[in-house]
mmCIF file of C-alpha atoms in Angstrom:
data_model
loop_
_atom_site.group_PDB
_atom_site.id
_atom_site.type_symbol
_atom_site.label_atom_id
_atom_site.label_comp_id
_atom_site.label_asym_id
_atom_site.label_seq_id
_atom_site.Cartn_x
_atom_site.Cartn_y
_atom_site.Cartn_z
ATOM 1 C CA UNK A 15 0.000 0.000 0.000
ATOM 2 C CA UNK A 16 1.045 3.328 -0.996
ATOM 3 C CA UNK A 17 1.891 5.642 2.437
ATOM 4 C CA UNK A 18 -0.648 8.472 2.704
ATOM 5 C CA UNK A 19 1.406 11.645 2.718
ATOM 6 C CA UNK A 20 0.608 14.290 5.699
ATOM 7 C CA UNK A 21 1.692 17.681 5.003
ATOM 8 C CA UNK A 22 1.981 20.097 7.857
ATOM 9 C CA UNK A 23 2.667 23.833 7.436
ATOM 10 C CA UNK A 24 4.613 25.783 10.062
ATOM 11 C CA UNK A 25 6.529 28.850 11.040
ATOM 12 C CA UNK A 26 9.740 28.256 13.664
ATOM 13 C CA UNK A 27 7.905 29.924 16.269
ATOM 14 C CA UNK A 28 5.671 27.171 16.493
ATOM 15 C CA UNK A 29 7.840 23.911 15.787
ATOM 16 C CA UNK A 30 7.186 22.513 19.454
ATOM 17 C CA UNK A 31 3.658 21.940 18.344
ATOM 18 C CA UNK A 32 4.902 19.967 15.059
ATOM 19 C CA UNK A 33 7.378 18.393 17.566
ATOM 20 C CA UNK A 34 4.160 16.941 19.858
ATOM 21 C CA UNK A 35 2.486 15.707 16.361
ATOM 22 C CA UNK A 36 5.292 13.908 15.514
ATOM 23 C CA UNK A 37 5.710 12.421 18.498
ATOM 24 C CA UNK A 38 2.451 11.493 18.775
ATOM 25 C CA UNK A 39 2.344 9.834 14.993
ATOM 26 C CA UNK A 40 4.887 7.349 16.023
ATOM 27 C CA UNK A 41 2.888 3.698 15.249
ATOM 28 C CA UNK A 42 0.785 4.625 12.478
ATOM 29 C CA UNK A 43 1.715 2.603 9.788
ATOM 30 C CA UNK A 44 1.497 3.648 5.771
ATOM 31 C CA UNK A 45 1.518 7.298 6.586
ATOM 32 C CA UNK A 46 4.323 9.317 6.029
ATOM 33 C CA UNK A 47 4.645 13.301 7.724
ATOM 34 C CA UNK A 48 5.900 15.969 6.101
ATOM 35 C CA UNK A 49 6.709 18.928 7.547
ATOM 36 C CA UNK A 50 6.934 22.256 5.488
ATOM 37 C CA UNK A 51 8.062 25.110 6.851
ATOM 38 C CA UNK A 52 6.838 28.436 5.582
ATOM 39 C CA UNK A 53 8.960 31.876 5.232
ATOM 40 C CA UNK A 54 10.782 33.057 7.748
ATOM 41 C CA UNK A 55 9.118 36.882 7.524
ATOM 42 C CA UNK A 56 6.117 35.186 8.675
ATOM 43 C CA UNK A 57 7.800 33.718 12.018
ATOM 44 C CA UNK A 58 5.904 36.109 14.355
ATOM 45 C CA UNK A 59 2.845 35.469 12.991
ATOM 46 C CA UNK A 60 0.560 34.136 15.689
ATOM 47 C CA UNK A 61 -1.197 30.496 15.097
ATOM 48 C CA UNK A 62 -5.058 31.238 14.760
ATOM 49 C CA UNK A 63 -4.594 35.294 14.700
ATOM 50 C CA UNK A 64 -7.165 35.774 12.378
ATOM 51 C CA UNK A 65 -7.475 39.462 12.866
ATOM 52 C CA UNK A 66 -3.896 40.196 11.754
ATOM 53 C CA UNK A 67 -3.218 41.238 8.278
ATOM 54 C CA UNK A 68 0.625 38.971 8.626
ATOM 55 C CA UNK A 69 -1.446 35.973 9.713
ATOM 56 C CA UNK A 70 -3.909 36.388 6.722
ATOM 57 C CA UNK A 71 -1.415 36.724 4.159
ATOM 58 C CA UNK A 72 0.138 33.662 5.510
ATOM 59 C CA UNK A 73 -3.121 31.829 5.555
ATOM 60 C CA UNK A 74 -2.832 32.933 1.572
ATOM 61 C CA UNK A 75 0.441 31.553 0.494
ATOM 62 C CA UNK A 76 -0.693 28.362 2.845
ATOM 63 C CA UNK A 77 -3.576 27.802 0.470
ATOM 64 C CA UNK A 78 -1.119 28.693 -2.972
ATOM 65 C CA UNK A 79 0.857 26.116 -1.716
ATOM 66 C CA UNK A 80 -1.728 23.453 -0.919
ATOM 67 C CA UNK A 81 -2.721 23.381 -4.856
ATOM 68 C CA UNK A 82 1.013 22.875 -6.132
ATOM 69 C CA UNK A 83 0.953 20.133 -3.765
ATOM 70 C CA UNK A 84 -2.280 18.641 -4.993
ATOM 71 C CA UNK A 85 -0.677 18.711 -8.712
ATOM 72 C CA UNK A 86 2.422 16.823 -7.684
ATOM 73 C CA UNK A 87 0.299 14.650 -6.753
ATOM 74 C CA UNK A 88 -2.299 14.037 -9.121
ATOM 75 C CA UNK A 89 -4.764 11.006 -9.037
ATOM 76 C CA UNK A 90 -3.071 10.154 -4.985
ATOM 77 C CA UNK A 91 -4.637 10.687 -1.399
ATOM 78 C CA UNK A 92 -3.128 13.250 0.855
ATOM 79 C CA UNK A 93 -3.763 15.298 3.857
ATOM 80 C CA UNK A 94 -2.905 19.014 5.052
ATOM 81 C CA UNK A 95 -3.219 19.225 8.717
ATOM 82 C CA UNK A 96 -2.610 21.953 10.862
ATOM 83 C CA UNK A 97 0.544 22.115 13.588
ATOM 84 C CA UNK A 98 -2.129 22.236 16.796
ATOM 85 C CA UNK A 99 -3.069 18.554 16.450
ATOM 86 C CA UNK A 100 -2.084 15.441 18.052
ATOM 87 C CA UNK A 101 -2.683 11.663 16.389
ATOM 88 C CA UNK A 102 -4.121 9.031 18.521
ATOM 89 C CA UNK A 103 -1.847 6.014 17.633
ATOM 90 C CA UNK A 104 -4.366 3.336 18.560
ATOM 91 C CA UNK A 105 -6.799 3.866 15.739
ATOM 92 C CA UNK A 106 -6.922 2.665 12.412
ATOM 93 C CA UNK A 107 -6.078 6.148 11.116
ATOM 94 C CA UNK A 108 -4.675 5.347 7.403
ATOM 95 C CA UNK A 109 -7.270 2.768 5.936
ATOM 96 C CA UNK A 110 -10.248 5.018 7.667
ATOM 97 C CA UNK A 111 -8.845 8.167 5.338
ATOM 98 C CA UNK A 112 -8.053 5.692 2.407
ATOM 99 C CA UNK A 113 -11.492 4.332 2.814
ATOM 100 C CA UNK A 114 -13.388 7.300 2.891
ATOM 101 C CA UNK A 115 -11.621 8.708 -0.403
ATOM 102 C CA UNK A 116 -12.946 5.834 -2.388
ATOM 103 C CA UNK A 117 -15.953 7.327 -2.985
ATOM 104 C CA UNK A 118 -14.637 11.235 -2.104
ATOM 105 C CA UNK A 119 -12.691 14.122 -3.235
ATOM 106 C CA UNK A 120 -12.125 16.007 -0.207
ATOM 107 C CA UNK A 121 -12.427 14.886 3.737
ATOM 108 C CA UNK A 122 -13.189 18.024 5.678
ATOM 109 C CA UNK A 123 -12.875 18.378 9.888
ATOM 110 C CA UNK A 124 -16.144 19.653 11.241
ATOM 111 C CA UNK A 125 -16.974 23.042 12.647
ATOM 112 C CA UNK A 126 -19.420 24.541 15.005
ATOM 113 C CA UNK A 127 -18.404 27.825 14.405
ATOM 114 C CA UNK A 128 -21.716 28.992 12.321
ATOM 115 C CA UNK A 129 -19.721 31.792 10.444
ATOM 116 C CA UNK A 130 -18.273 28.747 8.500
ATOM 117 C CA UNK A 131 -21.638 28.398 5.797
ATOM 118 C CA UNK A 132 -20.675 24.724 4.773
ATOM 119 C CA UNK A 133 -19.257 23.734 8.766
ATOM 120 C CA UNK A 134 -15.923 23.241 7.543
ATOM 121 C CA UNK A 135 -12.776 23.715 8.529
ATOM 122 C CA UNK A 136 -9.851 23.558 7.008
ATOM 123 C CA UNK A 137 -7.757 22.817 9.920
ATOM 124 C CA UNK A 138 -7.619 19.156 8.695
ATOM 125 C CA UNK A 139 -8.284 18.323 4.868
ATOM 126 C CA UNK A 140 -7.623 15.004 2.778
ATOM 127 C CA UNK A 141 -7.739 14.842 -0.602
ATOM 128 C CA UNK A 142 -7.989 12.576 -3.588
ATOM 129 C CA UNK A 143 -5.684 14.192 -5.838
ATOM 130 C CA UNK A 144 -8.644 14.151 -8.704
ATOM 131 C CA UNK A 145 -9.349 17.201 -11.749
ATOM 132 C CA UNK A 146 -12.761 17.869 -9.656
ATOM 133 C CA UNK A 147 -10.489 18.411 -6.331
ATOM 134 C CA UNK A 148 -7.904 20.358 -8.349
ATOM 135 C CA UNK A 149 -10.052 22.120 -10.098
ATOM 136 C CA UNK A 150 -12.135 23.313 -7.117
ATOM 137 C CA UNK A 151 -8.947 24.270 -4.926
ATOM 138 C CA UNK A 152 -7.658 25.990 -8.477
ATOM 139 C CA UNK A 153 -10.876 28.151 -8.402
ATOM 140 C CA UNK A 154 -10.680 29.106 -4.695
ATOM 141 C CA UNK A 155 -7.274 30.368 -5.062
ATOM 142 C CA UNK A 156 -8.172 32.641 -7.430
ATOM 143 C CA UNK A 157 -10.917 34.105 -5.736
ATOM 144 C CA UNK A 158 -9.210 34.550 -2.449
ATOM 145 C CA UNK A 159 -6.066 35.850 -4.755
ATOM 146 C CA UNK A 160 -8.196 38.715 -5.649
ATOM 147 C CA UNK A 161 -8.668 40.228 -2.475
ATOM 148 C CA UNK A 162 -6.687 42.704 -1.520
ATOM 149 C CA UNK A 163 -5.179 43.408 1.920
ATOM 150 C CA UNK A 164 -7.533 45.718 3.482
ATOM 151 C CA UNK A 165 -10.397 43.256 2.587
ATOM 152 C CA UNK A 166 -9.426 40.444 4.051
ATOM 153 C CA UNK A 167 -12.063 39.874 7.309
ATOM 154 C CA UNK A 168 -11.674 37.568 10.094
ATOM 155 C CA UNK A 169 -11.491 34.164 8.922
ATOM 156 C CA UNK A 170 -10.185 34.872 5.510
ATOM 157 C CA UNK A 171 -9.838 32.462 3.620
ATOM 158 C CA UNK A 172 -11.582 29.706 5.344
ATOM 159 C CA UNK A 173 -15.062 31.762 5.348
ATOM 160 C CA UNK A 174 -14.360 32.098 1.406
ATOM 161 C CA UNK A 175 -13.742 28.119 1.434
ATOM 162 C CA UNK A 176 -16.765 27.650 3.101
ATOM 163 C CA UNK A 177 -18.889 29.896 0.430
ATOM 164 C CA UNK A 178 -17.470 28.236 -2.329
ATOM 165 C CA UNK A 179 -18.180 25.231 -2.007
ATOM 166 C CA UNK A 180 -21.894 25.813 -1.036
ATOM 167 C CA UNK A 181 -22.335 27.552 -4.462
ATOM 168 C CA UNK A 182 -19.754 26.233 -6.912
ATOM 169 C CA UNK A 183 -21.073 24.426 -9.948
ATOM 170 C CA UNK A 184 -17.951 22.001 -9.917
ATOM 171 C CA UNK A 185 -19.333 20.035 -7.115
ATOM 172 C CA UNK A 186 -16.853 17.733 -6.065
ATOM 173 C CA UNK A 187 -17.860 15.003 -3.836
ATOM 174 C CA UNK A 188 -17.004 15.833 -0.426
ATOM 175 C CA UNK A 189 -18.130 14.275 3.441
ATOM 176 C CA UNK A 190 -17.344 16.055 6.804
ATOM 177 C CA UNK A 191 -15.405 13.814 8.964
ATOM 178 C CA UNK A 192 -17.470 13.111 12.250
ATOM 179 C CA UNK A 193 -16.784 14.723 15.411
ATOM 180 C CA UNK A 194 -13.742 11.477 16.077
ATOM 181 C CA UNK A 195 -11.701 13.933 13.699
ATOM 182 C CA UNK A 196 -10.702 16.913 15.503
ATOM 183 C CA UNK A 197 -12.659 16.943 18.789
ATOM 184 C CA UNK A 198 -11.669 15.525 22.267
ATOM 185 C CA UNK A 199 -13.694 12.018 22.258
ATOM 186 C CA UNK A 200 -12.049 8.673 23.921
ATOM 187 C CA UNK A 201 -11.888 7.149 20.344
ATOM 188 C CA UNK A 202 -10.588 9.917 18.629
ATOM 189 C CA UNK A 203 -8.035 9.342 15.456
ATOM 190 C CA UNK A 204 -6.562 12.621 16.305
ATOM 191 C CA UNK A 205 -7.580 16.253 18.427
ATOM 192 C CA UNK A 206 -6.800 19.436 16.908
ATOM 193 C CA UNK A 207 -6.663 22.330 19.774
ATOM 194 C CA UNK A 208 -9.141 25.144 18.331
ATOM 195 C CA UNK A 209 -9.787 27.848 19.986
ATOM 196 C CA UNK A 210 -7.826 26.986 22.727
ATOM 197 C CA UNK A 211 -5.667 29.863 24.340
ATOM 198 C CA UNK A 212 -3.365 27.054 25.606
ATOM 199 C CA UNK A 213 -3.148 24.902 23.253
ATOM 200 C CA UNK A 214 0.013 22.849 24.073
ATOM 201 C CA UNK A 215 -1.553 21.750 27.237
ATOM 202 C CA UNK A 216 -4.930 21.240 25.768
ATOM 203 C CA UNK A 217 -3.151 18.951 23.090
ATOM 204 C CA UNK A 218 -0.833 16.911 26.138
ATOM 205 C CA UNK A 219 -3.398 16.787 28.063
ATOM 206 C CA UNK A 220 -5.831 14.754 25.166
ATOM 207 C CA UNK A 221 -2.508 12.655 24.484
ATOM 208 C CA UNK A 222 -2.270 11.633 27.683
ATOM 209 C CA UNK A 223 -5.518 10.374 27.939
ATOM 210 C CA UNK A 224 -5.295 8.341 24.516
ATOM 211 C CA UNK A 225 -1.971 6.855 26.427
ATOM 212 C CA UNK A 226 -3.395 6.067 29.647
#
């Protein structure tokens, strides 16, 4: 079986989180994690600052980057994950993505947050490397491209995400993962630390649980 590549974005300041995911990856087989570290002009950009024009226009070249990955790897399954998550080693994490792809173009992590239209977020994403999933990450770029600077609200570009999908005529297949993706649940596959204001705690403390 092919390993199921994991990219994860992140700035130096933050590498201690990518350290904990790491660490707590070790044991999954057929995956393979792949860190990629962005500029270093955006190193004091805050994780989650979503008010700050540096964060946003990281958020942007995050996203640029996502769809030259997705064409490398045309016709494969791969993930994007954010840094703030930790991988619960003791579930059947690879052929539960793999699975779900058969029959999908994009996995999305679910959000409460009702300012995201379609309850996604983009925090953890897998994709089947397919024209439909290319073509409808190739469109969002280009939208969120256009906006300039100053226009850029709070939650740029996930809000835009969330739009576009609702409305785009491309309509590729797509499931939100249930709440065992992202939230703090004894059978999680992994917890990503939203809207936490410590999140490396939040995240040890959910690993240590999964250990216990």
């Amino acid at each position: 079986m092919k390993k199921l590549k994991i990219y994860i974005f992140y700035t130096k300041n933050i590498k201690h989180f990518l350290d904990l995911l790491i660490e707590s990856s070790i044991g999954i087989e057929n995956t393979e994690f792949i860190p990629i570290l962005h500029d270093k002009k955006y190193n004091d950009c805050e994780m989650g600052k979503t008010d700050s024009s540096g964060y946003l226009e990281l958020c942007l070249q995050n996203h640029l980057t996502k769809l030259k990955i997705m064409k490398q790897n045309k016709d494969c399954n791969i993930m994007f994950v954010d840094a703030d998550i930790v991988f619960n080693n003791k579930q059947n994490f690879t052929n539960t993505i793999n699975n779900l792809l058969l029959t999908n173009d994009f996995l999305f992590q679910y959000d409460f947050n009702s300012g995201m239209s379609s309850s996604i977020n983009l925090g953890i994403i897998a994709v089947k490397c397919s024209d439909n999933a290319i073509k409808m990450w190739q469109t969002h770029c280009d939208r969120i491209s256009k906006i300039p600077p100053h226009k850029r609200n709070t939650g740029f570009p996930q809000i835009e995400f969330n739009d576009l999908i609702k409305s785009n005529n491309i309509n590729p297949q797509y499931q939100i993962l249930p709440e065992r993706f992202g939230y703090d649940h004894p059978d999680s596959y992994c917890y990503h630390a939203i809207n936490k204001s410590a999140k490396k705690e939040a995240l040890q403390t959910v690993l240590n649980k999964w250990r216990s």
